[in-house]
Short mmCIF file of C-alpha atoms and ligand atoms in Angstrom, two decimals:
data_model
loop_
_atom_site.label_atom_id
_atom_site.label_comp_id
_atom_site.label_asym_id
_atom_site.label_seq_id
_atom_site.Cartn_x
_atom_site.Cartn_y
_atom_site.Cartn_z
CA UNK R 84 -184.80 29.74 -108.34
CA UNK R 85 -182.28 27.32 -109.72
CA UNK R 86 -178.94 28.46 -111.16
CA UNK R 87 -176.23 26.15 -112.50
CA UNK R 88 -172.89 27.41 -111.18
CA UNK R 89 -171.29 24.14 -110.06
CA UNK R 90 -172.26 20.59 -111.12
CA UNK R 91 -173.26 19.86 -107.52
CA UNK R 92 -175.97 22.52 -107.73
CA UNK R 93 -177.91 19.78 -109.50
CA UNK R 94 -178.93 16.68 -107.55
CA UNK R 95 -178.18 13.35 -109.18
CA UNK R 96 -181.92 13.03 -109.92
CA UNK R 97 -181.93 16.43 -111.62
CA UNK R 98 -178.89 15.48 -113.74
CA UNK R 99 -180.56 12.21 -114.75
CA UNK R 100 -183.76 14.13 -115.53
CA UNK R 101 -181.88 16.56 -117.83
CA UNK R 102 -180.14 13.68 -119.61
CA UNK R 103 -183.44 11.83 -120.03
CA UNK R 104 -185.00 15.02 -121.43
CA UNK R 105 -182.09 15.38 -123.89
CA UNK R 106 -182.70 11.81 -125.02
CA UNK R 107 -186.40 12.58 -125.49
CA UNK R 108 -185.47 15.67 -127.53
CA UNK R 109 -183.31 13.42 -129.75
CA UNK R 110 -186.24 11.04 -130.26
CA UNK R 111 -188.97 13.69 -130.72
CA UNK R 112 -187.24 16.87 -131.91
CA UNK R 113 -190.48 18.39 -133.31
CA UNK R 114 -192.25 18.37 -129.93
CA UNK R 115 -189.85 20.91 -128.47
CA UNK R 116 -189.64 23.33 -131.39
CA UNK R 117 -191.74 26.16 -129.96
CA UNK R 118 -191.18 25.50 -126.28
CA UNK R 119 -189.13 28.68 -125.70
CA UNK R 120 -191.14 30.95 -128.01
CA UNK R 121 -191.02 34.60 -126.79
CA UNK R 122 -188.21 33.77 -124.34
CA UNK R 123 -184.73 35.26 -124.52
CA UNK R 124 -181.35 33.82 -123.60
CA UNK R 125 -178.46 36.24 -122.98
CA UNK R 126 -174.96 34.90 -123.64
CA UNK R 127 -172.39 36.99 -121.74
CA UNK R 128 -168.99 35.74 -122.87
CA UNK R 129 -165.96 37.49 -121.38
CA UNK R 130 -163.62 34.83 -122.78
CA UNK R 131 -163.23 33.16 -126.22
CA UNK R 132 -165.55 30.31 -127.16
CA UNK R 133 -166.77 28.54 -130.28
CA UNK R 134 -168.73 25.48 -129.17
CA UNK R 135 -170.18 26.59 -125.89
CA UNK R 136 -171.53 29.95 -127.04
CA UNK R 137 -172.74 28.74 -130.43
CA UNK R 138 -174.33 25.61 -128.97
CA UNK R 139 -176.25 27.73 -126.44
CA UNK R 140 -177.34 29.96 -129.31
CA UNK R 141 -178.33 27.04 -131.54
CA UNK R 142 -180.12 25.34 -128.62
CA UNK R 143 -182.26 28.41 -127.88
CA UNK R 144 -183.01 28.91 -131.58
CA UNK R 145 -184.12 25.29 -131.98
CA UNK R 146 -186.51 25.80 -129.08
CA UNK R 147 -188.04 28.81 -130.84
CA UNK R 148 -186.47 31.38 -128.49
CA UNK R 149 -184.19 34.33 -129.17
CA UNK R 150 -180.64 35.17 -128.18
CA UNK R 151 -178.84 38.41 -127.30
CA UNK R 152 -175.47 39.11 -125.71
CA UNK R 153 -171.81 39.76 -126.33
CA UNK R 154 -168.84 37.54 -127.19
CA UNK R 155 -165.96 39.70 -125.94
CA UNK R 156 -165.76 41.91 -122.86
CA UNK R 157 -164.44 44.73 -125.07
CA UNK R 158 -167.90 45.08 -126.60
CA UNK R 159 -169.64 45.34 -123.20
CA UNK R 160 -169.56 47.86 -120.35
CA UNK R 161 -166.99 45.63 -118.63
CA UNK R 162 -164.53 47.65 -120.74
CA UNK R 163 -165.71 50.73 -118.81
CA UNK R 164 -165.21 48.99 -115.49
CA UNK R 165 -168.75 47.75 -114.79
CA UNK R 166 -168.90 44.97 -112.20
CA UNK R 167 -170.26 41.51 -113.01
CA UNK R 168 -173.13 42.01 -110.58
CA UNK R 169 -174.20 45.32 -112.14
CA UNK R 170 -174.05 43.78 -115.61
CA UNK R 171 -176.34 40.87 -114.70
CA UNK R 172 -178.77 43.19 -112.91
CA UNK R 173 -179.03 45.08 -116.20
CA UNK R 174 -179.21 42.04 -118.46
CA UNK R 175 -181.87 40.48 -116.21
CA UNK R 176 -184.16 43.32 -117.36
CA UNK R 177 -183.81 42.12 -120.97
CA UNK R 178 -183.45 38.32 -120.82
CA UNK R 179 -185.21 35.36 -119.16
CA UNK R 180 -182.05 33.30 -118.62
CA UNK R 181 -178.31 34.05 -118.80
CA UNK R 182 -175.29 31.94 -119.78
CA UNK R 183 -171.99 33.48 -118.63
CA UNK R 184 -168.35 32.60 -119.35
CA UNK R 185 -165.67 34.49 -117.46
CA UNK R 186 -161.89 34.16 -116.98
CA UNK R 187 -162.23 35.15 -113.32
CA UNK R 188 -163.17 32.28 -111.00
CA UNK R 189 -166.35 32.80 -109.02
CA UNK R 190 -167.75 35.44 -111.42
CA UNK R 191 -170.91 33.43 -112.27
CA UNK R 192 -171.41 32.71 -108.56
CA UNK R 193 -171.48 36.39 -107.59
CA UNK R 194 -173.72 37.02 -110.62
CA UNK R 195 -176.22 34.45 -109.32
CA UNK R 196 -176.33 36.19 -105.94
CA UNK R 197 -178.06 39.25 -107.41
CA UNK R 198 -179.73 37.89 -110.55
CA UNK R 199 -183.49 37.74 -110.97
CA UNK R 200 -183.17 35.17 -113.76
CA UNK R 201 -181.33 31.82 -113.79
CA UNK R 202 -177.56 32.03 -114.36
CA UNK R 203 -175.72 29.24 -116.12
CA UNK R 204 -171.95 29.05 -115.65
CA UNK R 205 -170.49 28.46 -119.13
CA UNK R 206 -166.96 28.20 -117.67
CA UNK R 207 -165.19 30.28 -114.99
CA UNK R 208 -161.38 30.37 -115.23
CA UNK R 209 -159.91 26.96 -114.48
CA UNK R 210 -162.60 26.29 -111.90
CA UNK R 211 -165.85 24.81 -113.28
CA UNK R 212 -167.68 24.07 -116.51
CA UNK R 213 -170.94 22.34 -115.57
CA UNK R 214 -172.64 22.43 -118.99
CA UNK R 215 -169.67 20.66 -120.55
CA UNK R 216 -170.18 18.08 -117.81
CA UNK R 217 -173.79 17.52 -118.86
CA UNK R 218 -172.52 17.16 -122.43
CA UNK R 219 -169.92 14.62 -121.32
CA UNK R 220 -172.42 12.60 -119.28
CA UNK R 221 -174.88 12.44 -122.18
CA UNK R 222 -172.03 11.38 -124.46
CA UNK R 223 -170.88 8.61 -122.10
CA UNK R 224 -174.48 7.41 -121.79
CA UNK R 225 -174.98 7.35 -125.58
CA UNK R 226 -171.60 5.79 -126.35
CA UNK R 227 -171.53 3.10 -123.64
CA UNK R 228 -175.19 2.77 -122.68
CA UNK R 229 -174.53 3.57 -118.99
CA UNK R 230 -172.66 5.98 -116.72
CA UNK R 231 -172.28 3.76 -113.63
CA UNK R 232 -169.47 1.19 -113.38
CA UNK R 233 -166.90 2.72 -115.71
CA UNK R 234 -163.17 3.31 -115.58
CA UNK R 235 -162.38 6.75 -116.97
CA UNK R 236 -158.92 8.12 -117.69
CA UNK R 237 -158.38 11.89 -117.67
CA UNK R 238 -155.32 12.78 -119.69
CA UNK R 239 -153.41 16.04 -120.13
CA UNK R 240 -153.99 19.26 -118.23
CA UNK R 241 -155.77 18.15 -115.08
CA UNK R 242 -154.57 21.21 -113.19
CA UNK R 243 -156.19 23.98 -115.24
CA UNK R 244 -158.77 21.92 -117.17
CA UNK R 245 -162.11 23.05 -115.72
CA UNK R 246 -164.02 20.41 -117.69
CA UNK R 247 -162.08 17.71 -115.82
CA UNK R 248 -162.82 19.23 -112.40
CA UNK R 249 -166.54 19.44 -113.09
CA UNK R 250 -166.87 15.99 -114.64
CA UNK R 251 -165.11 14.31 -111.70
CA UNK R 252 -167.46 16.11 -109.30
CA UNK R 253 -170.51 14.90 -111.19
CA UNK R 254 -169.23 11.33 -111.65
CA UNK R 255 -168.55 11.04 -107.91
CA UNK R 256 -172.31 10.66 -107.46
CA UNK R 257 -172.48 7.62 -109.75
CA UNK R 258 -171.82 4.04 -108.77
CA UNK R 259 -168.60 2.08 -109.38
CA UNK R 260 -166.57 4.91 -110.93
CA UNK R 261 -162.80 4.40 -111.18
CA UNK R 262 -160.65 7.35 -112.18
CA UNK R 263 -157.15 7.22 -113.65
CA UNK R 264 -155.37 10.59 -113.65
CA UNK R 265 -152.79 10.70 -116.45
CA UNK R 266 -150.68 13.86 -116.27
CA UNK R 267 -147.12 15.10 -115.85
CA UNK R 268 -146.24 16.38 -112.37
CA UNK R 269 -146.82 20.02 -113.32
CA UNK R 270 -150.39 19.37 -114.50
CA UNK R 271 -151.78 17.18 -111.74
CA UNK R 272 -155.33 17.45 -110.47
CA UNK R 273 -155.78 20.12 -107.72
CA UNK R 274 -155.85 18.80 -104.17
CA UNK R 275 -159.33 20.09 -103.50
CA UNK R 276 -160.79 17.73 -106.11
CA UNK R 277 -158.79 14.78 -104.79
CA UNK R 278 -159.67 15.45 -101.16
CA UNK R 279 -163.10 17.10 -101.22
CA UNK R 280 -164.47 15.03 -104.08
CA UNK R 281 -162.67 11.71 -104.66
CA UNK R 282 -161.73 10.89 -101.07
CA UNK R 283 -164.92 12.27 -99.55
CA UNK R 284 -167.20 10.50 -102.01
CA UNK R 285 -165.18 7.26 -102.08
CA UNK R 286 -164.16 7.47 -105.75
CA UNK R 287 -161.26 5.14 -106.44
CA UNK R 288 -158.45 7.02 -108.21
CA UNK R 289 -154.81 6.60 -109.09
CA UNK R 290 -152.23 8.88 -110.69
CA UNK R 291 -149.79 7.95 -113.44
CA UNK R 292 -147.69 9.70 -116.05
CA UNK R 293 -147.99 6.89 -118.61
CA UNK R 294 -150.86 6.86 -121.09
CA UNK R 295 -149.57 3.56 -122.55
CA UNK R 296 -149.89 1.86 -119.16
CA UNK R 297 -153.33 3.24 -118.42
CA UNK R 298 -155.11 2.96 -121.77
CA UNK R 299 -155.87 -0.81 -121.85
CA UNK R 300 -158.11 -0.65 -118.76
CA UNK R 301 -160.21 2.39 -119.78
CA UNK R 302 -163.86 2.51 -120.85
CA UNK R 303 -163.57 6.26 -121.46
CA UNK R 304 -160.47 8.26 -122.32
CA UNK R 305 -161.02 11.97 -121.68
CA UNK R 306 -158.32 13.94 -123.49
CA UNK R 307 -157.68 17.62 -122.75
CA UNK R 308 -155.78 20.55 -124.19
CA UNK R 309 -152.98 22.10 -122.16
CA UNK R 310 -154.57 25.41 -121.13
CA UNK R 311 -151.96 27.89 -122.39
CA UNK R 312 -153.97 30.94 -121.30
CA UNK R 313 -153.97 29.87 -117.62
CA UNK R 314 -150.17 29.60 -117.23
CA UNK R 315 -148.45 32.45 -115.46
CA UNK R 316 -145.04 31.20 -116.71
CA UNK R 317 -144.48 30.65 -120.44
CA UNK R 318 -141.42 28.39 -119.95
CA UNK R 319 -143.51 26.07 -117.82
CA UNK R 320 -146.10 25.88 -120.61
CA UNK R 321 -143.39 25.07 -123.19
CA UNK R 322 -142.11 22.22 -121.03
CA UNK R 323 -145.48 20.45 -120.82
CA UNK R 324 -147.39 21.50 -123.92
CA UNK R 325 -146.93 18.27 -125.86
CA UNK R 326 -147.02 15.88 -122.90
CA UNK R 327 -149.47 13.34 -124.31
CA UNK R 328 -150.48 12.67 -127.86
CA UNK R 329 -153.15 10.15 -128.80
CA UNK R 330 -152.35 8.38 -132.06
CA UNK R 331 -153.35 5.20 -133.90
CA UNK R 332 -150.64 3.18 -132.14
CA UNK R 333 -151.97 4.07 -128.71
CA UNK R 334 -155.56 3.41 -129.84
CA UNK R 335 -154.46 -0.12 -130.75
CA UNK R 336 -153.74 -0.72 -127.03
CA UNK R 337 -157.28 0.25 -126.00
CA UNK R 338 -160.47 -1.75 -125.50
CA UNK R 339 -162.62 -2.31 -128.54
CA UNK R 340 -165.47 -0.32 -126.99
CA UNK R 341 -163.53 2.51 -125.35
CA UNK R 342 -164.92 6.01 -126.09
CA UNK R 343 -162.54 8.91 -126.67
CA UNK R 344 -163.93 12.22 -125.44
CA UNK R 345 -162.41 15.69 -125.68
CA UNK R 346 -164.22 18.95 -124.86
CA UNK R 347 -162.35 20.54 -127.83
CA UNK R 348 -160.64 22.59 -129.14
CA UNK R 349 -157.75 20.18 -129.63
CA UNK R 350 -154.30 21.44 -130.43
CA UNK R 351 -151.76 18.57 -130.70
CA UNK R 352 -153.13 16.05 -128.26
CA UNK R 353 -155.15 13.92 -130.69
CA UNK R 354 -153.74 13.25 -134.15
CA UNK R 355 -156.25 13.53 -136.99
CA UNK R 356 -155.52 9.87 -137.86
CA UNK R 357 -157.68 8.96 -134.82
CA UNK R 358 -160.74 10.84 -136.14
CA UNK R 359 -161.96 7.98 -138.33
CA UNK R 360 -161.70 5.42 -135.52
CA UNK R 361 -165.28 4.52 -134.47
CA UNK R 362 -164.25 5.03 -130.83
CA UNK R 363 -163.48 8.72 -131.46
CA UNK R 364 -166.60 10.32 -129.96
CA UNK R 365 -165.47 13.95 -129.75
CA UNK R 366 -167.41 15.29 -132.72
CA UNK R 367 -170.56 13.43 -131.65
CA UNK R 368 -169.94 14.98 -128.22
CA UNK R 369 -170.23 18.47 -129.79
CA UNK R 370 -173.73 17.74 -131.06
CA UNK R 371 -174.68 16.30 -127.67
CA UNK R 372 -173.65 19.67 -126.21
CA UNK R 373 -176.41 21.44 -128.10
CA UNK R 374 -179.01 18.80 -127.23
CA UNK R 375 -178.22 18.80 -123.52
CA UNK R 376 -178.24 22.60 -123.41
CA UNK R 377 -181.75 22.51 -124.95
CA UNK R 378 -182.75 20.20 -122.10
CA UNK R 379 -181.05 22.42 -119.51
CA UNK R 380 -182.72 25.63 -120.72
CA UNK R 381 -186.16 23.96 -120.65
CA UNK R 382 -185.51 22.54 -117.18
CA UNK R 383 -184.21 25.76 -115.58
CA UNK R 384 -187.11 27.74 -117.04
CA UNK R 385 -189.59 25.18 -115.70
CA UNK R 386 -187.92 25.06 -112.29
CA UNK R 387 -187.74 28.87 -111.94
CA UNK R 388 -190.78 29.05 -109.67
CA UNK R 389 -190.84 25.46 -108.43
CA UNK R 390 -189.92 25.15 -104.72
CA UNK R 391 -188.99 21.50 -105.32
CA UNK R 392 -185.96 22.67 -107.32
CA UNK R 393 -184.02 25.02 -105.06
CA UNK R 394 -180.29 25.66 -104.83
CA UNK R 395 -178.60 23.30 -102.35
CA UNK R 396 -178.17 24.70 -98.87
CA UNK R 397 -174.62 25.31 -97.63
CA UNK R 398 -173.31 26.13 -94.19
CA UNK R 399 -172.91 29.86 -93.59
CA UNK R 400 -169.59 31.18 -94.98
CA UNK R 401 -166.68 31.97 -92.68
CA UNK R 402 -165.86 35.67 -92.62
CA UNK R 403 -162.46 36.41 -91.11
CA UNK R 404 -160.37 39.46 -92.10
CA UNK R 405 -157.16 37.57 -91.21
CA UNK R 406 -157.73 35.07 -94.06
CA UNK R 407 -156.90 35.69 -97.74
CA UNK R 408 -157.63 33.74 -100.94
CA UNK R 409 -154.32 32.83 -102.65
CA UNK R 410 -155.74 32.78 -106.19
CA UNK R 411 -154.96 35.93 -108.21
CA UNK R 412 -157.73 34.94 -110.65
CA UNK R 413 -160.47 34.74 -108.00
CA UNK R 414 -163.33 37.23 -108.11
CA UNK R 415 -162.62 38.33 -104.52
CA UNK R 416 -159.15 39.49 -105.64
CA UNK R 417 -160.49 41.26 -108.74
CA UNK R 418 -163.71 42.97 -107.70
CA UNK R 419 -164.88 44.31 -104.35
CA UNK R 420 -166.45 41.23 -102.77
CA UNK R 421 -166.06 40.38 -99.15
CA UNK R 422 -163.65 37.41 -98.88
CA UNK R 423 -165.62 34.39 -97.68
CA UNK R 424 -164.40 30.92 -96.83
CA UNK R 425 -165.66 27.43 -96.06
CA UNK R 426 -164.33 24.60 -94.00
CA UNK R 427 -163.51 21.69 -96.36
CA UNK R 428 -162.27 18.10 -95.92
CA UNK R 429 -159.41 17.46 -93.49
CA UNK R 430 -160.10 20.76 -91.69
CA UNK R 431 -158.71 22.81 -94.61
CA UNK R 432 -160.18 26.27 -95.14
CA UNK R 433 -160.94 27.11 -98.76
CA UNK R 434 -162.15 30.14 -100.67
CA UNK R 435 -165.95 30.25 -101.03
CA UNK R 436 -165.73 31.52 -104.60
CA UNK R 437 -162.91 29.48 -106.18
CA UNK R 438 -162.03 26.63 -103.72
CA UNK R 439 -158.37 27.70 -103.49
CA UNK R 440 -156.36 27.31 -100.34
CA UNK R 441 -156.27 30.16 -97.92
CA UNK R 442 -153.34 32.14 -96.51
C1 NCD Q 730 -163.25 23.75 -122.96
C2 NCD Q 730 -163.26 25.01 -122.12
O1 NCD Q 730 -163.53 26.10 -122.61
O2 NCD Q 730 -163.01 24.85 -120.94
N1 NCD Q 730 -163.90 23.89 -124.19
C3 NCD Q 730 -165.25 23.86 -124.26
O3 NCD Q 730 -165.96 24.52 -123.54
N2 NCD Q 730 -165.79 23.01 -125.14
C4 NCD Q 730 -161.90 23.16 -123.05
C5 NCD Q 730 -160.74 23.97 -123.53
O4 NCD Q 730 -160.83 25.17 -123.77
O5 NCD Q 730 -159.67 23.38 -123.65
#
């Protein structure tokens, strides 16, 4: 069975297949209307969401299927202390496929280990957000006509922004990708993405703290919100919250065909004066999110019993009681799961569930 927990659970061919299916849905919407009739999607959202949850719901409805679930943990048995694994065992008796968002990193991964239906990670802490990545790839394809050979600037909160982490992972499989990381010191991209993804896969990247310097060379500018809810220190958040603001003046420095993406919600980082600029793609991106989730649901349901679409094989995890995950928001520090580790690039040991460094 195929789950989608991390963007690399999909091969490049599978990603391209899902994007091609989304494009076919756009061209022939009526052909797909009843394709999920009598099927149910469960949306288990332990963290706030507008776009992701509602686009999953709208996607399943457009395919003729039905949706059940919860949008806050307070309205589920999590409030009584039920574990993630027990909850998905239960929900798997009611639904054919599950989309889960959780503030704890690794929660969808442990869910997939016991689930009898496909699990889709709809965002886990600051770790991963693979369905936003599919949305972003479809948007880049539709805006620019291609995904290969682009220079993309990621601007804002590259430390906690899970959409950034996942999109860089996926783009590392494409050809000729150059990445410019635009962030203040406090919000830089985590080392594991730089080392295990960019350096390992040969993605050219550079870091800067000047949007003005970077913007003229970009084909895509990926803006992000500073993730207030992930900061442990409020003063630190206040220092960086308004680091970069995209306005009409900065847009005048950019290429005529640059596309501005943002996973939304925005707070202050894009002024509304940019919305009417034809390069502002972020509201078109929202609609692409529904279309690509339609394609993903169809694909995972089709691949459920197809041995050609298995989860990728990984080396066996390292189990060593002397090692500890340093991330307070990792599932292994929040529920009773045996700490597991993997050997990453440069001989560094990382947590199996959340990729953090190990103590
Ligand atoms: C993002 C998320 O939840 O990670 N939003 C989304 O899914 N569209 C980005 C964010 O919250 O800033």
